[in-house]
Coordinates of C-alpha atoms in Angstrom, one line a residue:
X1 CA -12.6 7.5 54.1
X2 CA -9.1 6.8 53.4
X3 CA -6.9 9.0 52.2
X4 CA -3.6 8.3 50.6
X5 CA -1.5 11.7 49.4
X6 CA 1.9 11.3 47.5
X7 CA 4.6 14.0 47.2
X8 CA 8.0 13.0 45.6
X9 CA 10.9 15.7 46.2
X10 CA 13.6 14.8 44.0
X11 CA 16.4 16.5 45.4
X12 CA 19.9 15.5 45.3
X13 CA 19.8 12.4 46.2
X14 CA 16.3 11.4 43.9
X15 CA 14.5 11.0 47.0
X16 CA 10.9 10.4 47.4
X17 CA 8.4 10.5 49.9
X18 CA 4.9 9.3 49.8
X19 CA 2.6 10.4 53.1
X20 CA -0.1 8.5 54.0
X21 CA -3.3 9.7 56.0
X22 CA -6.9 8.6 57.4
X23 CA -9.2 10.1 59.5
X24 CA -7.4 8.6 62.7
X25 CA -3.5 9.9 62.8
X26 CA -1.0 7.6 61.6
X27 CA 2.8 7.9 61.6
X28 CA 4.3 8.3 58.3
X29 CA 6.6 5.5 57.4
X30 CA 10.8 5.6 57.4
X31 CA 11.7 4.6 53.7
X32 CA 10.7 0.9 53.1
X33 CA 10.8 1.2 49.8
X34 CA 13.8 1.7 46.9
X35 CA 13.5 1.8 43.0
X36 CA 16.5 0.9 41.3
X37 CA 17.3 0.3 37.6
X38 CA 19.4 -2.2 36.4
X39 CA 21.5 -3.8 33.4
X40 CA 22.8 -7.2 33.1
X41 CA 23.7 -10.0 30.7
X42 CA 21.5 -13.2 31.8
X43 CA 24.4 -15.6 30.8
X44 CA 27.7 -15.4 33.0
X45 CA 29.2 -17.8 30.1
X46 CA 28.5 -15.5 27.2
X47 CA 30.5 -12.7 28.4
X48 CA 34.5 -13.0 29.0
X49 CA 36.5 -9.6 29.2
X50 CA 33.3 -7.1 29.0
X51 CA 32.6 -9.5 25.7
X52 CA 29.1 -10.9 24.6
X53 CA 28.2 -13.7 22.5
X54 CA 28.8 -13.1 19.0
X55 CA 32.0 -11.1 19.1
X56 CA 29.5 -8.3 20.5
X57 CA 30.8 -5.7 23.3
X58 CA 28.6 -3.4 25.3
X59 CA 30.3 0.2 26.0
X60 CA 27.4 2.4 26.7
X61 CA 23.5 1.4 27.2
X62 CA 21.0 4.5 28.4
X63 CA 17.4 4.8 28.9
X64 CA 15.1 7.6 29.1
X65 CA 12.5 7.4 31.5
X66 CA 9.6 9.5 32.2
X67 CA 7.7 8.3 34.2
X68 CA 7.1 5.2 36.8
X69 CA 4.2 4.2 39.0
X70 CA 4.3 1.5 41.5
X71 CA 1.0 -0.1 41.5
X72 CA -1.4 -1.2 44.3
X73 CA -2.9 -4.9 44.6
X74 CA -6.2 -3.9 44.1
X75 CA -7.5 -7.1 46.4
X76 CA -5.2 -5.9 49.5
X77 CA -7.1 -5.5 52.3
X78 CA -6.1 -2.2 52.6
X79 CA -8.6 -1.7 49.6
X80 CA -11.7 -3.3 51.5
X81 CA -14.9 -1.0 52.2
X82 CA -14.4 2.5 51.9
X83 CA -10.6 2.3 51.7
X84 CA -9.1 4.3 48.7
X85 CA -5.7 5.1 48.1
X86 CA -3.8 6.4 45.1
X87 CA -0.8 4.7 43.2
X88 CA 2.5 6.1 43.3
X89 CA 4.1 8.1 40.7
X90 CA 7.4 9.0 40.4
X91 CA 7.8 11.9 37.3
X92 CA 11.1 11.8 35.4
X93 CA 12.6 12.4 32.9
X94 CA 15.5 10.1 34.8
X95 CA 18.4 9.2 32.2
X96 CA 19.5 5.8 33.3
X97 CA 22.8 4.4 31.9
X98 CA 22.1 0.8 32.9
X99 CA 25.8 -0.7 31.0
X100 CA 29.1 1.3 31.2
X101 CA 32.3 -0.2 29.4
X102 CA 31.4 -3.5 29.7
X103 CA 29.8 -4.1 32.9
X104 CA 26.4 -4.0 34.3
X105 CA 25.3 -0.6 36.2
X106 CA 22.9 -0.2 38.9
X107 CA 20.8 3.5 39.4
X108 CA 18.9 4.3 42.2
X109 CA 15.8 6.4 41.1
X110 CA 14.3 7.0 44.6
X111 CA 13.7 5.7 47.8
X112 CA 10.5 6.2 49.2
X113 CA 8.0 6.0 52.0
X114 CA 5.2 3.5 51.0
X115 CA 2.2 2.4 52.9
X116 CA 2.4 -0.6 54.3
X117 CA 0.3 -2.6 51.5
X118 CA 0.9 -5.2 48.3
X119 CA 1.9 -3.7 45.4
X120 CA 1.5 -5.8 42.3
X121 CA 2.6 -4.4 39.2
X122 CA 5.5 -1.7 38.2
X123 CA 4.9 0.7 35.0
X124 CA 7.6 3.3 33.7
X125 CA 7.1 5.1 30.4
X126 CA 10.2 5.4 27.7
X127 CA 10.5 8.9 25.9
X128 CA 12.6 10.6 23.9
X129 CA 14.5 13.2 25.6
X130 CA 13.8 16.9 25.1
X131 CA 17.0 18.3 26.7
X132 CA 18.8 19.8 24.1
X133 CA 22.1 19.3 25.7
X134 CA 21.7 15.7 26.2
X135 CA 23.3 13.2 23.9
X136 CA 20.2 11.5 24.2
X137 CA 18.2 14.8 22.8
X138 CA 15.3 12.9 20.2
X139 CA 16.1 9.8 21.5
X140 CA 14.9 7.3 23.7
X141 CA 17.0 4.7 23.9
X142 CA 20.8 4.7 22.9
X143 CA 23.3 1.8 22.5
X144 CA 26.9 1.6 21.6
X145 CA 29.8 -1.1 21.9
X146 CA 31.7 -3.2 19.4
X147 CA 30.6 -6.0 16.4
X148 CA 34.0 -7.8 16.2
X149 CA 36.5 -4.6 16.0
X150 CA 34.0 -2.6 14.5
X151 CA 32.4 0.7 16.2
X152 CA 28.4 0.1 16.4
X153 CA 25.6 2.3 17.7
X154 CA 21.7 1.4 17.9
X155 CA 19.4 4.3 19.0
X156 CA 15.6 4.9 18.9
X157 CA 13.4 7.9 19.5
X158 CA 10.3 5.1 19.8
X159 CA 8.3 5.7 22.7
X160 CA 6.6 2.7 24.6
X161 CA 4.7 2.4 27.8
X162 CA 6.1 -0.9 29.8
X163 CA 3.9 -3.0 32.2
X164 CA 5.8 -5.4 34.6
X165 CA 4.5 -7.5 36.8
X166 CA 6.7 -9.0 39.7
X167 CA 8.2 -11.9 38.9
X168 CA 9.0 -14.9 41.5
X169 CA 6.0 -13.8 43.7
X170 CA 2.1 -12.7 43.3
X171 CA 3.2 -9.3 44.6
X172 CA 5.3 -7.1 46.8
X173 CA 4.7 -6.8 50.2
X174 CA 5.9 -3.8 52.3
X175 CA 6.6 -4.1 55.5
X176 CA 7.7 -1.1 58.6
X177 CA 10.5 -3.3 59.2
X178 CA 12.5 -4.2 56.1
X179 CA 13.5 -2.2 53.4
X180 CA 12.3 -3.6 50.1
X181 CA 14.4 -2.9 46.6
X182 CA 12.1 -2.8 43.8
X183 CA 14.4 -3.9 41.0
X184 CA 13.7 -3.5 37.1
X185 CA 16.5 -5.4 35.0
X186 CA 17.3 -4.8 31.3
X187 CA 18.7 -8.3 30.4
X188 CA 21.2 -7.5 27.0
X189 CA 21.5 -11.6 26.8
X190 CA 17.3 -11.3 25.5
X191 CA 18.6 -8.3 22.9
X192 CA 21.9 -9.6 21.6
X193 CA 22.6 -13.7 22.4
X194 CA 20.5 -15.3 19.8
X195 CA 20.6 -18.8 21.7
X196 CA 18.7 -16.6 24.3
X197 CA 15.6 -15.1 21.5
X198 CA 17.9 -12.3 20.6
X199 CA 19.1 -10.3 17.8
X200 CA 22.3 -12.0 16.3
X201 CA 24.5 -8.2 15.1
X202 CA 27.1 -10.0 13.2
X203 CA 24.5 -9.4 10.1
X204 CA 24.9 -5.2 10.7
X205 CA 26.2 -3.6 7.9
X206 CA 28.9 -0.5 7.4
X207 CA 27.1 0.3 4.7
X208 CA 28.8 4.0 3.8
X209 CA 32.0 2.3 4.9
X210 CA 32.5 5.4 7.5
X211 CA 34.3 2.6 10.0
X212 CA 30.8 2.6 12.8
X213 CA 27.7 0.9 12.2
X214 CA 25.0 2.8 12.5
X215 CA 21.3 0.7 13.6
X216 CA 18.7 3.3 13.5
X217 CA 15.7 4.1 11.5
X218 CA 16.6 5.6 8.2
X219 CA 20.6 5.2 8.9
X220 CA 22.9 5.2 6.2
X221 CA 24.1 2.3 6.2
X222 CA 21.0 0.0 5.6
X223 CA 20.4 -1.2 8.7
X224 CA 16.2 -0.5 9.1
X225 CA 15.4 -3.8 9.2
X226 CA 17.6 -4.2 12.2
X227 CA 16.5 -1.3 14.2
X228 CA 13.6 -2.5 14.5
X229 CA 14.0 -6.0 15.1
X230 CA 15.9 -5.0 18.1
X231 CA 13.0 -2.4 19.4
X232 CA 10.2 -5.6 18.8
X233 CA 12.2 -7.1 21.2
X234 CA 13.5 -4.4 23.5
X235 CA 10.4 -5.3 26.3
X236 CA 10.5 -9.0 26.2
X237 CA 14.2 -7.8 27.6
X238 CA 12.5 -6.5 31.0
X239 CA 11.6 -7.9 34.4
X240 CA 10.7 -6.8 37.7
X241 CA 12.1 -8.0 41.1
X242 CA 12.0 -7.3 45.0
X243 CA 15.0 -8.1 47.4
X244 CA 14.5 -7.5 50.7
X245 CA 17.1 -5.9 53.4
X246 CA 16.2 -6.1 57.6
X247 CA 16.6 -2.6 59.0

């Protein structure tokens, strides 16, 4: 029987390796694989100067993840007869800032050393943080920029558990001889440009006139109903690429 074994070591580079073995040797793999995490805004016209549509400006966007697993194709052939293998799983918690004043960031949370197989699916799990000396401690999701001139944050300590499938092909294909990027976009456009399904701020209230606006469960100033618009929506925000690189 097949065996597949998967060890992640993430040291200071986040890097992880997967070894994979059978009952006749096999070399393990060079890293084929990389996971990176991204933020973006889907419309090049809707932003001008770091600005979104709306009056709306993005300073500060972080996730907490927990967890991801990279899923196998169950009908690869490298699952026929007595095959078996195990999917991989990289354990967090990784803070990701995916937007920094304005612009789109990209984080690498590992590269790794996959089989060479299909892989079909991407999950990641989003959890509030428990590190006391994070500014995301109890939260799971924070957001800050501007309405207009006006000072807003949005933050959440809702947990979810995300499924993505790979978009633009039935699966991912690794191969020895070309490193793929396994890329999972957070696209603000689907959260904030109403002419793209999202959440149109300019209706956020100041509502203890402190000079922020505060879009949180229970806030003071009134904006519940908000919140969790924006949460309801915070998934359909989400996709999963690959881009490929020759070695």
């Amino acid at each position: 029987m097949k065996n597949l074994s998967l060890k992640t070591s993430l040291l200071a580079m986040l890097t992880a390796i997967v070894l994979f073995s059978c009952e006749k040797t096999e070399e393990t793999p060079a890293n084929n694989a990389r996971i990176n995490f991204t933020g973006s805004y889907g419309s090049a016209a809707g932003l001008a100067s770091g600005r979104l549509l709306n009056a709306v400006q993005i300073t500060s966007f972080v996730v907490n993840i927990e967890e991801v697993e990279l899923e196998f194709d169950d009908n690869d052939p490298l699952f026929a007869s007595d095959a078996f293998a195990s999917d991989l799983e990289l354990n967090g918690p990784f803070e990701v800032q995916l937007f920094d004043d304005g612009s789109g960031l990209t984080e690498t949370l590992a590269n790794v050393a996959l089989p060479v197989a299909a892989y079909d699916e991407i999950e990641f799990k989003i959890r509030e943080s428990e590190d006391p000396n994070s500014e995301m401690f109890n939260k799971s999701v924070v957001i800050k920029g501007l309405i207009g001139e006006i000072p807003f944050v949005f933050w959440t300590e809702e947990n979810d558990e995300i499924e993505i499938e790979f978009e633009n092909s039935d699966n991912v294909v690794l191969t020895p001889s070309e490193l793929s990027v396994i890329l999972v976009e957070f696209d603000l456009s689907k959260l904030f440009d109403p002419e793209n399904g999202g959440i149109d701020l300019s209706s956020a209230l100041d509502g203890n006139g402190d000079g922020v606006i505060e879009i949180y469960e229970g806030g003071p100033d009134g904006n519940t109903d908000l919140a969790e618009q924006i949460w309801e929506k915070f998934e359909q925000a989400i996709e999963a690429f690959e881009e490929k690189y020759d070695d």
